Structures are given as structure tokens and as C-alpha cells.
Amino acid sequence: MSQNNIPSKEDFARAKAAIRKSDRGLSEVRERILSRFNNKGVHEIFLFYSPKTDTFGTYVFYSTERQIEEAAKTGLSDEVKNTVLEELEKVGRGCRGTIKVEFEFDSHENVERNYEGDYYKRLY
């Protein structure tokens, strides 16, 4: 960084490269999960990686509040979790047994009701 604390073009390039590396494969995993589970009530999914904790945060949104509990009872939530791990492994993000993933389940209904339909507000 220059003396006046303004990032240089090289600083920005390094930051962009780090972000690309951090996000590598996550959009593919998201697309595969949505494709596989959309007809079972999965409305949206977001995956983030934290290099600081070496952990993936996975937010799965069902269409309705009721579907969250139903998915837990029927094993659908476990199936989604297992598939996320499989897909992360396929895109080269680690071995299934060593990948750390924290899951959170919510609903589109909740986002609409409490966050003005804005997933960004819900996630941050």
C-alpha cells in the first residue's frame, strides 16, 4: 500500500485474486443444489467461505416456515447437507471428512415477512 494508504492497482489485483480463490466453485455448488432440490421446497441457497476460520457457511431457504420442520423430520435437510459436502468435494474444496460447513435453515416466507424480501438484509 502506498504512503497515503490508498491501495495500488496491484493491491486491488491481489484482493480480487483472493476473492476469486475464496469463491472458487461455490456458484456451481449452489446451482447443483437448487437444481436437485428445488422441486422439494428448497427456494434459495447461499454458500460463503471464510478463510479466517476455514469454514463454509451454508444458508438454505425453503419456501415456507412449515417446510423447515418437515424437512428436518423427513431427512431432507440431512440429504441437502450431505449433497453440499459431496458437491464441495467435487469442485475441489477439500475432502468430505475434513470440510467444515455450518448450516442454517430458514424460509423465503421469513425473508419476505421480516426483511422486506431482501436476502442481503437477512444474511448480514
PDB file of C-alpha atoms in Angstrom:
ATOM      1  CA  MET A   1       0.000   0.000   0.000  1.00  0.00           C
ATOM      2  CA  SER A   2       1.280   3.473  -0.822  1.00  0.00           C
ATOM      3  CA  GLN A   3       2.314   6.010   1.810  1.00  0.00           C
ATOM      4  CA  ASN A   4      -1.044   7.786   1.754  1.00  0.00           C
ATOM      5  CA  ASN A   5      -2.880   4.492   2.421  1.00  0.00           C
ATOM      6  CA  ILE A   6      -4.522   4.404  -0.995  1.00  0.00           C
ATOM      7  CA  PRO A   7      -4.446   0.857  -2.352  1.00  0.00           C
ATOM      8  CA  SER A   8      -2.465   0.476  -5.549  1.00  0.00           C
ATOM      9  CA  LYS A   9      -3.654  -1.308  -8.677  1.00  0.00           C
ATOM     10  CA  GLU A  10      -1.538  -4.260  -7.543  1.00  0.00           C
ATOM     11  CA  ASP A  11      -3.266  -4.237  -4.127  1.00  0.00           C
ATOM     12  CA  PHE A  12      -6.665  -4.356  -5.837  1.00  0.00           C
ATOM     13  CA  ALA A  13      -5.496  -7.145  -8.156  1.00  0.00           C
ATOM     14  CA  ARG A  14      -4.278  -9.207  -5.177  1.00  0.00           C
ATOM     15  CA  ALA A  15      -7.587  -8.648  -3.363  1.00  0.00           C
ATOM     16  CA  LYS A  16      -9.609  -9.682  -6.427  1.00  0.00           C
ATOM     17  CA  ALA A  17      -7.488 -12.826  -6.824  1.00  0.00           C
ATOM     18  CA  ALA A  18      -8.016 -13.710  -3.157  1.00  0.00           C
ATOM     19  CA  ILE A  19     -11.793 -13.267  -3.525  1.00  0.00           C
ATOM     20  CA  ARG A  20     -11.862 -15.433  -6.662  1.00  0.00           C
ATOM     21  CA  LYS A  21      -9.909 -18.139  -4.842  1.00  0.00           C
ATOM     22  CA  SER A  22     -12.224 -17.926  -1.821  1.00  0.00           C
ATOM     23  CA  ASP A  23     -15.353 -18.187  -4.001  1.00  0.00           C
ATOM     24  CA  ARG A  24     -13.988 -20.909  -6.313  1.00  0.00           C
ATOM     25  CA  GLY A  25     -16.677 -23.466  -7.171  1.00  0.00           C
ATOM     26  CA  LEU A  26     -19.366 -22.078  -4.859  1.00  0.00           C
ATOM     27  CA  SER A  27     -21.668 -20.868  -7.641  1.00  0.00           C
ATOM     28  CA  GLU A  28     -21.520 -24.323  -9.228  1.00  0.00           C
ATOM     29  CA  VAL A  29     -22.416 -25.967  -5.922  1.00  0.00           C
ATOM     30  CA  ARG A  30     -25.313 -23.532  -5.485  1.00  0.00           C
ATOM     31  CA  GLU A  31     -26.670 -24.259  -8.965  1.00  0.00           C
ATOM     32  CA  ARG A  32     -26.453 -28.035  -8.470  1.00  0.00           C
ATOM     33  CA  ILE A  33     -28.205 -27.916  -5.093  1.00  0.00           C
ATOM     34  CA  LEU A  34     -31.008 -25.720  -6.411  1.00  0.00           C
ATOM     35  CA  SER A  35     -31.423 -27.927  -9.462  1.00  0.00           C
ATOM     36  CA  ARG A  36     -31.608 -31.074  -7.367  1.00  0.00           C
ATOM     37  CA  PHE A  37     -33.815 -29.808  -4.515  1.00  0.00           C
ATOM     38  CA  ASN A  38     -35.937 -27.019  -5.965  1.00  0.00           C
ATOM     39  CA  ASN A  39     -38.846 -29.387  -6.542  1.00  0.00           C
ATOM     40  CA  LYS A  40     -38.604 -30.437  -2.869  1.00  0.00           C
ATOM     41  CA  GLY A  41     -39.121 -26.941  -1.495  1.00  0.00           C
ATOM     42  CA  VAL A  42     -35.594 -25.510  -1.460  1.00  0.00           C
ATOM     43  CA  HIS A  43     -36.192 -21.964  -2.634  1.00  0.00           C
ATOM     44  CA  GLU A  44     -32.671 -20.495  -2.379  1.00  0.00           C
ATOM     45  CA  ILE A  45     -29.207 -21.361  -1.104  1.00  0.00           C
ATOM     46  CA  PHE A  46     -26.164 -19.228  -0.363  1.00  0.00           C
ATOM     47  CA  LEU A  47     -22.656 -20.515   0.294  1.00  0.00           C
ATOM     48  CA  PHE A  48     -19.819 -18.439   1.702  1.00  0.00           C
ATOM     49  CA  TYR A  49     -16.263 -19.344   2.622  1.00  0.00           C
ATOM     50  CA  SER A  50     -14.306 -17.783   5.475  1.00  0.00           C
ATOM     51  CA  PRO A  51     -10.553 -18.214   5.033  1.00  0.00           C
ATOM     52  CA  LYS A  52     -10.114 -16.905   8.576  1.00  0.00           C
ATOM     53  CA  THR A  53     -11.951 -19.898  10.085  1.00  0.00           C
ATOM     54  CA  ASP A  54     -11.560 -22.246   7.078  1.00  0.00           C
ATOM     55  CA  THR A  55     -15.317 -22.805   7.254  1.00  0.00           C
ATOM     56  CA  PHE A  56     -18.169 -22.662   4.785  1.00  0.00           C
ATOM     57  CA  GLY A  57     -21.414 -21.005   5.795  1.00  0.00           C
ATOM     58  CA  THR A  58     -24.406 -22.512   4.027  1.00  0.00           C
ATOM     59  CA  TYR A  59     -27.812 -20.879   4.232  1.00  0.00           C
ATOM     60  CA  VAL A  60     -30.678 -22.975   2.913  1.00  0.00           C
ATOM     61  CA  PHE A  61     -34.035 -21.288   2.406  1.00  0.00           C
ATOM     62  CA  TYR A  62     -37.178 -23.333   1.997  1.00  0.00           C
ATOM     63  CA  SER A  63     -40.257 -21.681   0.553  1.00  0.00           C
ATOM     64  CA  THR A  64     -42.288 -21.754   3.793  1.00  0.00           C
ATOM     65  CA  GLU A  65     -41.671 -21.897   7.535  1.00  0.00           C
ATOM     66  CA  ARG A  66     -43.550 -25.184   7.737  1.00  0.00           C
ATOM     67  CA  GLN A  67     -41.146 -26.816   5.287  1.00  0.00           C
ATOM     68  CA  ILE A  68     -38.181 -26.252   7.619  1.00  0.00           C
ATOM     69  CA  GLU A  69     -39.623 -28.571  10.268  1.00  0.00           C
ATOM     70  CA  GLU A  70     -40.934 -31.051   7.681  1.00  0.00           C
ATOM     71  CA  ALA A  71     -37.514 -31.252   6.032  1.00  0.00           C
ATOM     72  CA  ALA A  72     -35.879 -31.983   9.385  1.00  0.00           C
ATOM     73  CA  LYS A  73     -38.418 -34.747  10.132  1.00  0.00           C
ATOM     74  CA  THR A  74     -38.257 -36.387   6.699  1.00  0.00           C
ATOM     75  CA  GLY A  75     -34.480 -36.295   6.408  1.00  0.00           C
ATOM     76  CA  LEU A  76     -34.490 -33.790   3.548  1.00  0.00           C
ATOM     77  CA  SER A  77     -32.287 -31.380   5.493  1.00  0.00           C
ATOM     78  CA  ASP A  78     -29.726 -34.142   6.082  1.00  0.00           C
ATOM     79  CA  GLU A  79     -29.875 -35.012   2.387  1.00  0.00           C
ATOM     80  CA  VAL A  80     -29.193 -31.366   1.499  1.00  0.00           C
ATOM     81  CA  LYS A  81     -26.267 -31.264   3.948  1.00  0.00           C
ATOM     82  CA  ASN A  82     -24.739 -34.438   2.506  1.00  0.00           C
ATOM     83  CA  THR A  83     -25.168 -33.173  -1.033  1.00  0.00           C
ATOM     84  CA  VAL A  84     -23.487 -29.864  -0.191  1.00  0.00           C
ATOM     85  CA  LEU A  85     -20.494 -31.778   1.192  1.00  0.00           C
ATOM     86  CA  GLU A  86     -20.360 -34.007  -1.905  1.00  0.00           C
ATOM     87  CA  GLU A  87     -20.556 -31.029  -4.234  1.00  0.00           C
ATOM     88  CA  LEU A  88     -17.881 -29.075  -2.353  1.00  0.00           C
ATOM     89  CA  GLU A  89     -15.607 -32.079  -2.693  1.00  0.00           C
ATOM     90  CA  LYS A  90     -16.386 -32.334  -6.436  1.00  0.00           C
ATOM     91  CA  VAL A  91     -15.320 -28.731  -7.019  1.00  0.00           C
ATOM     92  CA  GLY A  92     -12.060 -29.319  -5.166  1.00  0.00           C
ATOM     93  CA  ARG A  93     -12.787 -27.567  -1.888  1.00  0.00           C
ATOM     94  CA  GLY A  94     -11.458 -30.437   0.238  1.00  0.00           C
ATOM     95  CA  CYS A  95     -12.227 -33.977   1.286  1.00  0.00           C
ATOM     96  CA  ARG A  96     -15.705 -34.606   2.572  1.00  0.00           C
ATOM     97  CA  GLY A  97     -14.483 -35.686   6.011  1.00  0.00           C
ATOM     98  CA  THR A  98     -12.402 -32.554   6.537  1.00  0.00           C
ATOM     99  CA  ILE A  99     -14.629 -29.834   5.071  1.00  0.00           C
ATOM    100  CA  LYS A 100     -16.129 -27.654   7.800  1.00  0.00           C
ATOM    101  CA  VAL A 101     -19.622 -26.429   6.991  1.00  0.00           C
ATOM    102  CA  GLU A 102     -22.059 -24.589   9.212  1.00  0.00           C
ATOM    103  CA  PHE A 103     -25.667 -24.872   8.051  1.00  0.00           C
ATOM    104  CA  GLU A 104     -28.551 -22.576   8.737  1.00  0.00           C
ATOM    105  CA  PHE A 105     -32.099 -23.273   7.570  1.00  0.00           C
ATOM    106  CA  ASP A 106     -34.670 -20.551   7.064  1.00  0.00           C
ATOM    107  CA  SER A 107     -37.558 -19.728   4.749  1.00  0.00           C
ATOM    108  CA  HIS A 108     -38.361 -17.352   1.947  1.00  0.00           C
ATOM    109  CA  GLU A 109     -41.539 -16.641   3.892  1.00  0.00           C
ATOM    110  CA  ASN A 110     -39.432 -15.305   6.792  1.00  0.00           C
ATOM    111  CA  VAL A 111     -37.322 -13.156   4.463  1.00  0.00           C
ATOM    112  CA  GLU A 112     -40.468 -11.658   2.967  1.00  0.00           C
ATOM    113  CA  ARG A 113     -42.080 -11.032   6.353  1.00  0.00           C
ATOM    114  CA  ASN A 114     -39.104  -9.748   8.369  1.00  0.00           C
ATOM    115  CA  TYR A 115     -36.518  -8.479   5.865  1.00  0.00           C
ATOM    116  CA  GLU A 116     -38.637  -6.808   3.191  1.00  0.00           C
ATOM    117  CA  GLY A 117     -37.840  -9.724   0.871  1.00  0.00           C
ATOM    118  CA  ASP A 118     -34.165  -8.763   0.892  1.00  0.00           C
ATOM    119  CA  TYR A 119     -31.801 -11.698   1.340  1.00  0.00           C
ATOM    120  CA  TYR A 120     -28.863  -9.347   1.813  1.00  0.00           C
ATOM    121  CA  LYS A 121     -30.545  -7.871   4.887  1.00  0.00           C
ATOM    122  CA  ARG A 122     -31.260 -11.372   6.161  1.00  0.00           C
ATOM    123  CA  LEU A 123     -27.698 -12.602   5.693  1.00  0.00           C
ATOM    124  CA  TYR A 124     -25.914  -9.543   7.016  1.00  0.00           C
TER     125      TYR A 124
END
